[in-house]
PDB file of C-alpha atoms in Angstrom:
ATOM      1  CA  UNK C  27     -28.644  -7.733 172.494  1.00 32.00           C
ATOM      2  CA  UNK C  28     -25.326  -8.069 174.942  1.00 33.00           C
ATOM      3  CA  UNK C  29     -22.753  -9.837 174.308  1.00 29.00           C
ATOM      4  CA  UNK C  30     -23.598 -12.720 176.050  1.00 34.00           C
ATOM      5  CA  UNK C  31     -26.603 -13.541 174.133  1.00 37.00           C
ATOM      6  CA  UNK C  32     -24.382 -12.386 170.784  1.00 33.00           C
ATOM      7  CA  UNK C  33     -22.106 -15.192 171.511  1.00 35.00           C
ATOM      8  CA  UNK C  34     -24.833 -17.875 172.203  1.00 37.00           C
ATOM      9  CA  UNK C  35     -26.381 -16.830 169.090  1.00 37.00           C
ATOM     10  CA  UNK C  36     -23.061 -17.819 167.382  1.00 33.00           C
ATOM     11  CA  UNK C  37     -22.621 -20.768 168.782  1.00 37.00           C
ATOM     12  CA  UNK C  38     -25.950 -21.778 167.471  1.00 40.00           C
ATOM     13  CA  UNK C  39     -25.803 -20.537 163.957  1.00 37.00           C
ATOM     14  CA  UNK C  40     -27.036 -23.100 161.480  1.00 37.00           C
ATOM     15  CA  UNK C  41     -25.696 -20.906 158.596  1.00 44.00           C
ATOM     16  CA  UNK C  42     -23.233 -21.564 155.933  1.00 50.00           C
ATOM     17  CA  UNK C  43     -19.464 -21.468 157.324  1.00 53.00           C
ATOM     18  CA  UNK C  44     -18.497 -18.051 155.916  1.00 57.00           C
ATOM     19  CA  UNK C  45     -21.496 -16.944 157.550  1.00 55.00           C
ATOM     20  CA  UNK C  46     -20.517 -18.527 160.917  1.00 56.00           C
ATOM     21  CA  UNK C  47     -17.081 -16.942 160.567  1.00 62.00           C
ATOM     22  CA  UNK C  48     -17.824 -13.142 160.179  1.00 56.00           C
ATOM     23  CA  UNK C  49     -20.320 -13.515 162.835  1.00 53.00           C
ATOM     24  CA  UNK C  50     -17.617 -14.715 165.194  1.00 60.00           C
ATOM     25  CA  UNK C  51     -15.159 -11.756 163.969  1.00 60.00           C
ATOM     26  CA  UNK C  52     -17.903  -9.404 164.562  1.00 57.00           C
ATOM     27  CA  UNK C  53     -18.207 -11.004 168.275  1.00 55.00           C
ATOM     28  CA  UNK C  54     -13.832 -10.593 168.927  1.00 62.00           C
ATOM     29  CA  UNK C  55     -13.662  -7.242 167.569  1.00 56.00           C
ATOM     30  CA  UNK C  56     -16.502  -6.192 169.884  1.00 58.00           C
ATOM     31  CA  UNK C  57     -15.329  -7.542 172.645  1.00 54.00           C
ATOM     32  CA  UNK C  58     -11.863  -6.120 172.002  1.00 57.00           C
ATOM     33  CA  UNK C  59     -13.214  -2.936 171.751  1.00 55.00           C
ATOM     34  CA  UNK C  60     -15.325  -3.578 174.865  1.00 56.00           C
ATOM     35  CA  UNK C  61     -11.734  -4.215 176.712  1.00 57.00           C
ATOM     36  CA  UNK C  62     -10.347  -0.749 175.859  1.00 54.00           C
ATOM     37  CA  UNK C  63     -14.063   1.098 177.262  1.00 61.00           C
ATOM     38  CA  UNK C  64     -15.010  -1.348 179.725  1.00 53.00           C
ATOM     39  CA  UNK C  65     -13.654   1.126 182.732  1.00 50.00           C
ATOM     40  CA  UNK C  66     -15.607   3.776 180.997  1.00 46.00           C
ATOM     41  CA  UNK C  67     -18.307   5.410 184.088  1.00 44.00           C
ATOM     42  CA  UNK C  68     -21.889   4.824 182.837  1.00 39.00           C
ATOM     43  CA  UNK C  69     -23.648   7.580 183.818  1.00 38.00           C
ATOM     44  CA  UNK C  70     -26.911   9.569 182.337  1.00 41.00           C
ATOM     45  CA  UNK C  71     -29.098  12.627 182.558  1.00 49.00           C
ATOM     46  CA  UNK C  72     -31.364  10.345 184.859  1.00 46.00           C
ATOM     47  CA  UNK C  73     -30.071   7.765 187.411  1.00 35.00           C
ATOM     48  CA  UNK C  74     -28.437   4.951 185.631  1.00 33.00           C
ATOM     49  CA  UNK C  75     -26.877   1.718 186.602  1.00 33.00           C
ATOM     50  CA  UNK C  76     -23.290   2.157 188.162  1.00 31.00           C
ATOM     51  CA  UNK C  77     -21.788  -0.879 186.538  1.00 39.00           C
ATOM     52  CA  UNK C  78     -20.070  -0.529 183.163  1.00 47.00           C
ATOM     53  CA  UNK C  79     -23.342  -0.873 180.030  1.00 71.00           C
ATOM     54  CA  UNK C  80     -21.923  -4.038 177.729  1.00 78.00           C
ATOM     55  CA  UNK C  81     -21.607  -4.033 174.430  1.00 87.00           C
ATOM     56  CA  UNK C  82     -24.940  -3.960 172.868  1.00 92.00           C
ATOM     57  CA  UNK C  83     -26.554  -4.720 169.304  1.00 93.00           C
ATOM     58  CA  UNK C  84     -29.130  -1.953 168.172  1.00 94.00           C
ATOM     59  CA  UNK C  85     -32.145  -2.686 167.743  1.00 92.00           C
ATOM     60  CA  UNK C  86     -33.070  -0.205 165.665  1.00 94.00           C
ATOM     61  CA  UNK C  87     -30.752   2.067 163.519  1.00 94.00           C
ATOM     62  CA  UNK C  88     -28.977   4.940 165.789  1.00 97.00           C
ATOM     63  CA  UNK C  89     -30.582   8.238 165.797  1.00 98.00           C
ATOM     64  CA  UNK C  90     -27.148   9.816 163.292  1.00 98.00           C
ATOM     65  CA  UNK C  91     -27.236   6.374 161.169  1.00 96.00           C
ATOM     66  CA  UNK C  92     -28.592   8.319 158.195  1.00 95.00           C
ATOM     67  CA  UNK C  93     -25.832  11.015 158.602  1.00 98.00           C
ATOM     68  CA  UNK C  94     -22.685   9.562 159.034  1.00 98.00           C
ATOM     69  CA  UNK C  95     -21.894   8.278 155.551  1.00 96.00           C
ATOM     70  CA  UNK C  96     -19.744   5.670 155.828  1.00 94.00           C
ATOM     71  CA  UNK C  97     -18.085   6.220 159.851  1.00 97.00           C
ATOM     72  CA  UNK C  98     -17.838   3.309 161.832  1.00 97.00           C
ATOM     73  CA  UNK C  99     -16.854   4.825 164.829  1.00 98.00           C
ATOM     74  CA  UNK C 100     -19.344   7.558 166.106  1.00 98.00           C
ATOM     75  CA  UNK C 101     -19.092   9.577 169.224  1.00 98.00           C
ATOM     76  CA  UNK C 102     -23.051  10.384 169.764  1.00 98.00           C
ATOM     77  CA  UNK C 103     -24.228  13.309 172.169  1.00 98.00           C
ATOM     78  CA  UNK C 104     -27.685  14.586 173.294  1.00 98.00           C
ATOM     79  CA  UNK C 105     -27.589  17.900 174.925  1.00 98.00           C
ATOM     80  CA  UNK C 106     -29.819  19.703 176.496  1.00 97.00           C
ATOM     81  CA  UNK C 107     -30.485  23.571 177.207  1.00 96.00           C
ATOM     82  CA  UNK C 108     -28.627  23.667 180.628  1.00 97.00           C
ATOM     83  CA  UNK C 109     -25.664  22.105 179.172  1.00 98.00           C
ATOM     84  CA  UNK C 110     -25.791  18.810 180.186  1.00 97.00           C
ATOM     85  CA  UNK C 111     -25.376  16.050 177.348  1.00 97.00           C
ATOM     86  CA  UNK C 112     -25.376  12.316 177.300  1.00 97.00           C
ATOM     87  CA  UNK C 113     -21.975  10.700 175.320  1.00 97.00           C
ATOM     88  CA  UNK C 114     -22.439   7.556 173.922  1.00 96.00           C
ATOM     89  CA  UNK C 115     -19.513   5.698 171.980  1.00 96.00           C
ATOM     90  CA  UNK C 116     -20.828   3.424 168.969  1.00 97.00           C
ATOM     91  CA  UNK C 117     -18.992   0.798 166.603  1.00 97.00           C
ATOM     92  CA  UNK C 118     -19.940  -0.271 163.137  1.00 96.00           C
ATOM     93  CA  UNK C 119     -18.651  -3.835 162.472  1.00 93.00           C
ATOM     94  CA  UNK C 120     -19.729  -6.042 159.841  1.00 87.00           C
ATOM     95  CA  UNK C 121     -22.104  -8.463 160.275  1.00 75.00           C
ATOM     96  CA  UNK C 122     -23.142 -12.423 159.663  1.00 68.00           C
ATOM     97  CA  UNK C 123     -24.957 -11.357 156.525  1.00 64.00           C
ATOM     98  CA  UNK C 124     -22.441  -9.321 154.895  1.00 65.00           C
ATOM     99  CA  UNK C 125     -24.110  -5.801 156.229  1.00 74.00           C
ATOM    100  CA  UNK C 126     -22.814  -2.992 158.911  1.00 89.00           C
ATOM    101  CA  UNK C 127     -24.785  -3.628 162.445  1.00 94.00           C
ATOM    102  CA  UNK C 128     -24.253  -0.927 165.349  1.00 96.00           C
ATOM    103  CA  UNK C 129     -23.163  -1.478 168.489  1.00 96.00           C
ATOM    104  CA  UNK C 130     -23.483   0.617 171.249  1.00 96.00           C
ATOM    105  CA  UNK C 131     -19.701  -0.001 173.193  1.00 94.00           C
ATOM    106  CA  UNK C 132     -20.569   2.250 176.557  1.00 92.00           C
ATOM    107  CA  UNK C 133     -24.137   3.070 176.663  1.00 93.00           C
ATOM    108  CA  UNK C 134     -24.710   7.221 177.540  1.00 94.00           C
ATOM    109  CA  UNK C 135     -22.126   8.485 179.577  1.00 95.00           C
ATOM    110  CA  UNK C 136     -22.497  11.578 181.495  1.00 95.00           C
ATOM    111  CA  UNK C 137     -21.080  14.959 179.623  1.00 97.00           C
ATOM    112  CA  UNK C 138     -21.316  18.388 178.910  1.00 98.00           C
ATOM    113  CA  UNK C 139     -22.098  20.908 176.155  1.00 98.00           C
ATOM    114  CA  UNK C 140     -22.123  24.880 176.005  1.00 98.00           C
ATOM    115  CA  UNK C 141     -23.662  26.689 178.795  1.00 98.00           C
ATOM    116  CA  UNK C 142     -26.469  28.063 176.167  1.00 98.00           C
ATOM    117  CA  UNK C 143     -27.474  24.239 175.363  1.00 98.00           C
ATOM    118  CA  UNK C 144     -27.530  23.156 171.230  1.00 98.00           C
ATOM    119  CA  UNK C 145     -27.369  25.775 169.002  1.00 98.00           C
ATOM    120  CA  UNK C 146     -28.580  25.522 165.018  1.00 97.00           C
ATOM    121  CA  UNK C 147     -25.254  27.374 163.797  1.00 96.00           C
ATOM    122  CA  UNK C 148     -21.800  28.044 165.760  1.00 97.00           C
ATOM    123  CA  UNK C 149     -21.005  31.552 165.911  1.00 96.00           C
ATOM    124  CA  UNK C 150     -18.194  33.366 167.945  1.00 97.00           C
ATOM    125  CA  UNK C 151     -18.852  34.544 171.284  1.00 95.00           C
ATOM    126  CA  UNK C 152     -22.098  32.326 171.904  1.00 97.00           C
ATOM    127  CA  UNK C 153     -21.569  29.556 174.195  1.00 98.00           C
ATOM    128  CA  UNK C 154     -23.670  27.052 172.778  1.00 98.00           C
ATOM    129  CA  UNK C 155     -22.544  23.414 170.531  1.00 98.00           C
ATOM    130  CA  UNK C 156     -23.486  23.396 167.186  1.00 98.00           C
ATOM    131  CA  UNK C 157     -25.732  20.604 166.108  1.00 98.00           C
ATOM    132  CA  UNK C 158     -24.264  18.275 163.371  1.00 98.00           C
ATOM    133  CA  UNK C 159     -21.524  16.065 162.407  1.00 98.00           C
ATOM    134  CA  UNK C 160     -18.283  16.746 162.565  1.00 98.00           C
ATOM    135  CA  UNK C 161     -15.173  15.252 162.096  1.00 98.00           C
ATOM    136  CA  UNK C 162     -12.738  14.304 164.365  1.00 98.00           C
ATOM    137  CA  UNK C 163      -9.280  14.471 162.719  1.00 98.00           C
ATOM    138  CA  UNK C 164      -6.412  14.744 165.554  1.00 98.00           C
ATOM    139  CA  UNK C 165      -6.131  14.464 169.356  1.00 98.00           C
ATOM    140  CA  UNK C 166      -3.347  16.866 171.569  1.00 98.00           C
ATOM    141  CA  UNK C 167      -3.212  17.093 175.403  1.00 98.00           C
ATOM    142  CA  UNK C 168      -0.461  18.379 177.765  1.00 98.00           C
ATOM    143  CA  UNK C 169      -0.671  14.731 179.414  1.00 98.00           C
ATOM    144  CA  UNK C 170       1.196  12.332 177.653  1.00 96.00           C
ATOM    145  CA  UNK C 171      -0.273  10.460 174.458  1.00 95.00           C
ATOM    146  CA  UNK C 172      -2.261   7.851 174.313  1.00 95.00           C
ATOM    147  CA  UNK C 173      -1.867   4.592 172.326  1.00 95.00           C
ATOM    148  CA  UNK C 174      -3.619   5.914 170.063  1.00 97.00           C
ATOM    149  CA  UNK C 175      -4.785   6.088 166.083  1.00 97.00           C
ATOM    150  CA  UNK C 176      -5.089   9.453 165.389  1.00 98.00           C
ATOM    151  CA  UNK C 177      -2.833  11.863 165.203  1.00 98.00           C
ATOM    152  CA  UNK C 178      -1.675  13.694 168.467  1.00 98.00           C
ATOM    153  CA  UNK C 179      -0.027  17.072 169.371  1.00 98.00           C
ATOM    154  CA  UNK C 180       1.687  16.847 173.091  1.00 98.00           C
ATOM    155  CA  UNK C 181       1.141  20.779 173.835  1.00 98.00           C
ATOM    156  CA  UNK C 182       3.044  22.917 175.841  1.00 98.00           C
ATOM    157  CA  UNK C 183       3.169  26.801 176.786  1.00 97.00           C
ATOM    158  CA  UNK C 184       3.546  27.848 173.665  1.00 98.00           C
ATOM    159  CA  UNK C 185       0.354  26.102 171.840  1.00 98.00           C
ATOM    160  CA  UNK C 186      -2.742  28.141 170.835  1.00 98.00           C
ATOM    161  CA  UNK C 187      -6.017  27.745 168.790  1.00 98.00           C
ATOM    162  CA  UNK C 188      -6.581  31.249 166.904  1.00 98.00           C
ATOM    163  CA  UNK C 189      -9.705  33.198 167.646  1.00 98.00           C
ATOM    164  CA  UNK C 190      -8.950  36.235 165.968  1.00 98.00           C
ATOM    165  CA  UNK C 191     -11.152  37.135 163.430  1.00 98.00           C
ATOM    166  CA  UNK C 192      -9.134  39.173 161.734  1.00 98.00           C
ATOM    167  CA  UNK C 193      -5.985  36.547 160.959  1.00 98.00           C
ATOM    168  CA  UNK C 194      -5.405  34.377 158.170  1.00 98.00           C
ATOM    169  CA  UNK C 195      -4.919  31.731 161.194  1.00 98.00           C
ATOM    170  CA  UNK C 196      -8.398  32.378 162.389  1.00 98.00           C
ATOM    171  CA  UNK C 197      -9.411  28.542 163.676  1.00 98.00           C
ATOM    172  CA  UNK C 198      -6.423  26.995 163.590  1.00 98.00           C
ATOM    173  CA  UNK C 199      -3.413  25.535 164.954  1.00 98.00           C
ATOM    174  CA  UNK C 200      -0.397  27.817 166.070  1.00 98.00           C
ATOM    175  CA  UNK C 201       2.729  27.715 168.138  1.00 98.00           C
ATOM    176  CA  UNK C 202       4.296  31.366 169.017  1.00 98.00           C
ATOM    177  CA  UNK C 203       5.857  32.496 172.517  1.00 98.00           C
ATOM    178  CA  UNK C 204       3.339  34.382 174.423  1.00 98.00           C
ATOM    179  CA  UNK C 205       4.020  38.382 173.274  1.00 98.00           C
ATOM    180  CA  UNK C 206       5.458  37.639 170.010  1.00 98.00           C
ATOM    181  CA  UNK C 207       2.410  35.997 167.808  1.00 98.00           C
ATOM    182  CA  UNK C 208       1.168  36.973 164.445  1.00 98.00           C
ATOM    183  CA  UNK C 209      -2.150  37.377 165.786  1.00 98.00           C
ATOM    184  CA  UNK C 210      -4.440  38.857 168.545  1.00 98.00           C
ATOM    185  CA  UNK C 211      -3.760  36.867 171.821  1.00 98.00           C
ATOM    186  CA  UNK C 212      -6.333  38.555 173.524  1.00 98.00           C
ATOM    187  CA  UNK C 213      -8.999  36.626 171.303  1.00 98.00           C
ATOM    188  CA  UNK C 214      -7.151  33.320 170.891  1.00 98.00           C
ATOM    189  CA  UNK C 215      -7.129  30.632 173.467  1.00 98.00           C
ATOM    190  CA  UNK C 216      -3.777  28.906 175.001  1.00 98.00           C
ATOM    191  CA  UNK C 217      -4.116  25.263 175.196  1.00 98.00           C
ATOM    192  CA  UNK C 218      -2.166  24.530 178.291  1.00 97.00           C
ATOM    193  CA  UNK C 219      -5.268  24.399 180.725  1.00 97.00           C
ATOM    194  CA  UNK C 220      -6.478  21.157 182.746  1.00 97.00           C
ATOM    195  CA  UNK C 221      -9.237  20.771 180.671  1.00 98.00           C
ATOM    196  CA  UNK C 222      -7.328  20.160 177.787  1.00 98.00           C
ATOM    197  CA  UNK C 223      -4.741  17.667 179.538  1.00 98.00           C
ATOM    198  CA  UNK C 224      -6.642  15.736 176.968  1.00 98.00           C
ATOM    199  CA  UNK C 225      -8.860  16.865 173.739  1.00 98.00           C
ATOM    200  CA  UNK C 226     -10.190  15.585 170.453  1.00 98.00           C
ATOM    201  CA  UNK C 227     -10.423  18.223 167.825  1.00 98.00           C
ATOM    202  CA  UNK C 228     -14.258  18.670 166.361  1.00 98.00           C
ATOM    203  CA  UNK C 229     -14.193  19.946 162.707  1.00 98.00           C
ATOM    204  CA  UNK C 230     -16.396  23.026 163.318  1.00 98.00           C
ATOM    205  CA  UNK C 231     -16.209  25.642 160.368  1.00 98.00           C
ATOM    206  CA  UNK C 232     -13.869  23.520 158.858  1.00 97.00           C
ATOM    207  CA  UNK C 233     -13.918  26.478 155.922  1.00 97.00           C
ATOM    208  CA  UNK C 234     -12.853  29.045 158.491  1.00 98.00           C
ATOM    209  CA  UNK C 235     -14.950  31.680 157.898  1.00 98.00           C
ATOM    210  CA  UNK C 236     -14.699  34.350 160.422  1.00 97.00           C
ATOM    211  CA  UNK C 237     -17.513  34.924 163.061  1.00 97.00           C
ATOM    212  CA  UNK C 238     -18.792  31.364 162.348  1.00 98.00           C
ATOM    213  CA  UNK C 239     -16.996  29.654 165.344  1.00 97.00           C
ATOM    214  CA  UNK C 240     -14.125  27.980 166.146  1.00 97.00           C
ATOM    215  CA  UNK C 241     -12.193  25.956 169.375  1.00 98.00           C
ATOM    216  CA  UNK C 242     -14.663  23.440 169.242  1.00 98.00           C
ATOM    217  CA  UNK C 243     -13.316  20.405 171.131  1.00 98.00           C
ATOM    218  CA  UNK C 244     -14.298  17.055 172.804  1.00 98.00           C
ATOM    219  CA  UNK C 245     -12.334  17.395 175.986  1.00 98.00           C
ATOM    220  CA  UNK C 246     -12.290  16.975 179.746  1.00 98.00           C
ATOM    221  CA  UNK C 247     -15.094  17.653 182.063  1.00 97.00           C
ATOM    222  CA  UNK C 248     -14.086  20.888 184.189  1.00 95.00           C
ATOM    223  CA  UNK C 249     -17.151  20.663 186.608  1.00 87.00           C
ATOM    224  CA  UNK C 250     -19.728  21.896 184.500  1.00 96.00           C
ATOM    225  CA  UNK C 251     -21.318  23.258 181.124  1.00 98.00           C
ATOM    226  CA  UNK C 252     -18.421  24.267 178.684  1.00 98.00           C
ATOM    227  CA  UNK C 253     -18.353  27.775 176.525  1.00 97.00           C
ATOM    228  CA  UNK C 254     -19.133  25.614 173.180  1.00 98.00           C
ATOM    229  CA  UNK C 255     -17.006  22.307 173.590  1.00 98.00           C
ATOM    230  CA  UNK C 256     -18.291  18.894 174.663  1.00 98.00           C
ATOM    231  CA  UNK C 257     -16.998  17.419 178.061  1.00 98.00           C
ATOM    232  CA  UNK C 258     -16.438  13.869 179.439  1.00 97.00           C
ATOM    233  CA  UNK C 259     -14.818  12.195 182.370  1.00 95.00           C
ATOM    234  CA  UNK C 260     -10.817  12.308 181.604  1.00 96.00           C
ATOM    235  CA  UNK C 261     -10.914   8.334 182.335  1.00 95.00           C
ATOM    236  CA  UNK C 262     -13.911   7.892 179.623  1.00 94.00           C
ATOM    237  CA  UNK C 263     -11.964  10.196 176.975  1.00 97.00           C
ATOM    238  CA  UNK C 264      -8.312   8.629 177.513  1.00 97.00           C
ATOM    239  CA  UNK C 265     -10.105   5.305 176.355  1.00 95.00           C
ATOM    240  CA  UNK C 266     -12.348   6.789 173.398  1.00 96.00           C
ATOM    241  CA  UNK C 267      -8.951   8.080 172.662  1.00 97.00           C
ATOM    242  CA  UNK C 268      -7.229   4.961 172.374  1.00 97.00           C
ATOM    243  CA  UNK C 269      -9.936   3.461 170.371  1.00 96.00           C
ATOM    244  CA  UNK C 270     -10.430   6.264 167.975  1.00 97.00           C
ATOM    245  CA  UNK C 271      -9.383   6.199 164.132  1.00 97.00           C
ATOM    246  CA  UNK C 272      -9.142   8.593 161.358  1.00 98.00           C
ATOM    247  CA  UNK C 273     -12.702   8.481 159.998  1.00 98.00           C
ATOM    248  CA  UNK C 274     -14.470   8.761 162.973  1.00 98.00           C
ATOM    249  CA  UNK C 275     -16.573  11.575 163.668  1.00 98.00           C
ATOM    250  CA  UNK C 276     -18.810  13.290 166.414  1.00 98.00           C
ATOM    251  CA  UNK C 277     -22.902  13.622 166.089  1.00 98.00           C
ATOM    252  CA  UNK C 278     -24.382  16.171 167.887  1.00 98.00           C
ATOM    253  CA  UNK C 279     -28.096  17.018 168.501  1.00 98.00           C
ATOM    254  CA  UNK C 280     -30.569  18.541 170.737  1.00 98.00           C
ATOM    255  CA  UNK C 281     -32.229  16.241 173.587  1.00 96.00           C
TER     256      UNK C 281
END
């Protein structure tokens, strides 16, 4: 259902009042939404339309419904073995009858995963995404922030995500001057690159345990498959940005 036919079907509700009135609230806070992704690129796997997807109503339950809990904002991506993934931003809003209805705000968007396609488990030095669900608890970038709800890091020269297996900082956060950190630089990543001129943070190994992965982000596309990461137009992920919440979380499985 688009949003055209959402709003007829409001305007033609015979139900009682309160009924009439979240349906309309579910119809503005989609369309809102809709403002902030419209200039999102719609692009798939397979040629797709070149015009923006509207909003649209599932039909059916989204494939991650069942493994979200209660998220009501759900980055979705199918990847596939050569590293190329479909993105595709959903909503949760309530509905007319009191329950939770999806919406799908972009329809798939064009992406990228690791270079060795889905992976079961993340591990260190394998280039593949894990499959799962993941949080997505702060944004950072070298460009400038967003208007945004999560929490972001502006980074700068001095910003790195820990790799070394050895540290007590081992997939994490850090800010040293290059030469002088508490930890193997060699192994850990600096985060002033293009590609992260913008990144979302995925909550891979959130426990930390050494060898099981780590520098898992949702950031911009570089050309082509990542080395574990997932990948999106910079326009598209400047807008998810914006729109983003604490809560929401990324679902990832194999096409």
């Amino acid at each position: 259902m688009t949003i055209g036919n959402f709003e007829a079907e409001v305007a033609g509700a015979t139900g009682r009042p309160k009924r009439r009135r979240q349906a309309r609230r579910l119809l503005r806070a989609a369309v809102a939404v809709a403002a902030v992704l419209a200039p999102l690129p719609l692009v798939q796997l397979s040629p797709a339309p070149s015009a923006p997807a509207a909003p649209a109503l599932a039909a059916t339950p989204p494939w991650f419904s069942g493994q979200v809990g209660g998220a009501s904002q759900v980055v979705a991506v199918t990847g596939d073995q050569s590293g190329r993934a479909n993105v595709e931003v959903w909503g949760k809003f309530p509905g007319a009858d009191g329950a939770g209805q999806w919406w799908s705000m972009t329809g798939p968007l064009s992406g990228f995963v690791g270079s060795a396609g889905i992976a079961d488990q993340s591990k260190d030095g394998y280039p593949a995404t894990p499959a799962g669900v993941f949080s997505l608890p702060w944004a950072f970038g070298t460009d400038p922030a967003p208007q945004t709800g999560l929490p972001f890091h502006h980074t700068g020269p001095n910003d790195w995500w820990v790799g070394d297996m050895k540290s007590p900082l081992y997939n994490s956060f850090s800010t040293c001057a290059p030469g002088s950190c508490p930890f193997n630089e060699k192994e850990s990543e600096r985060l002033a690159i293009p590609e992260y001129a913008l990144a979302v943070v995925m909550g891979v190994n959130a426990e930390r345990k050494p060898g099981a992965g780590g520098a898992f982000f949702l950031h911009v596309q570089g050309g082509g498959p990542t080395a574990g990461c997932v990948s999106m137009d910079k326009t598209a992920l400047r807008n998810l940005i914006t729109w983003l919440k604490p809560g929401a979380v990324i679902a990832v499985r194999r096409a």
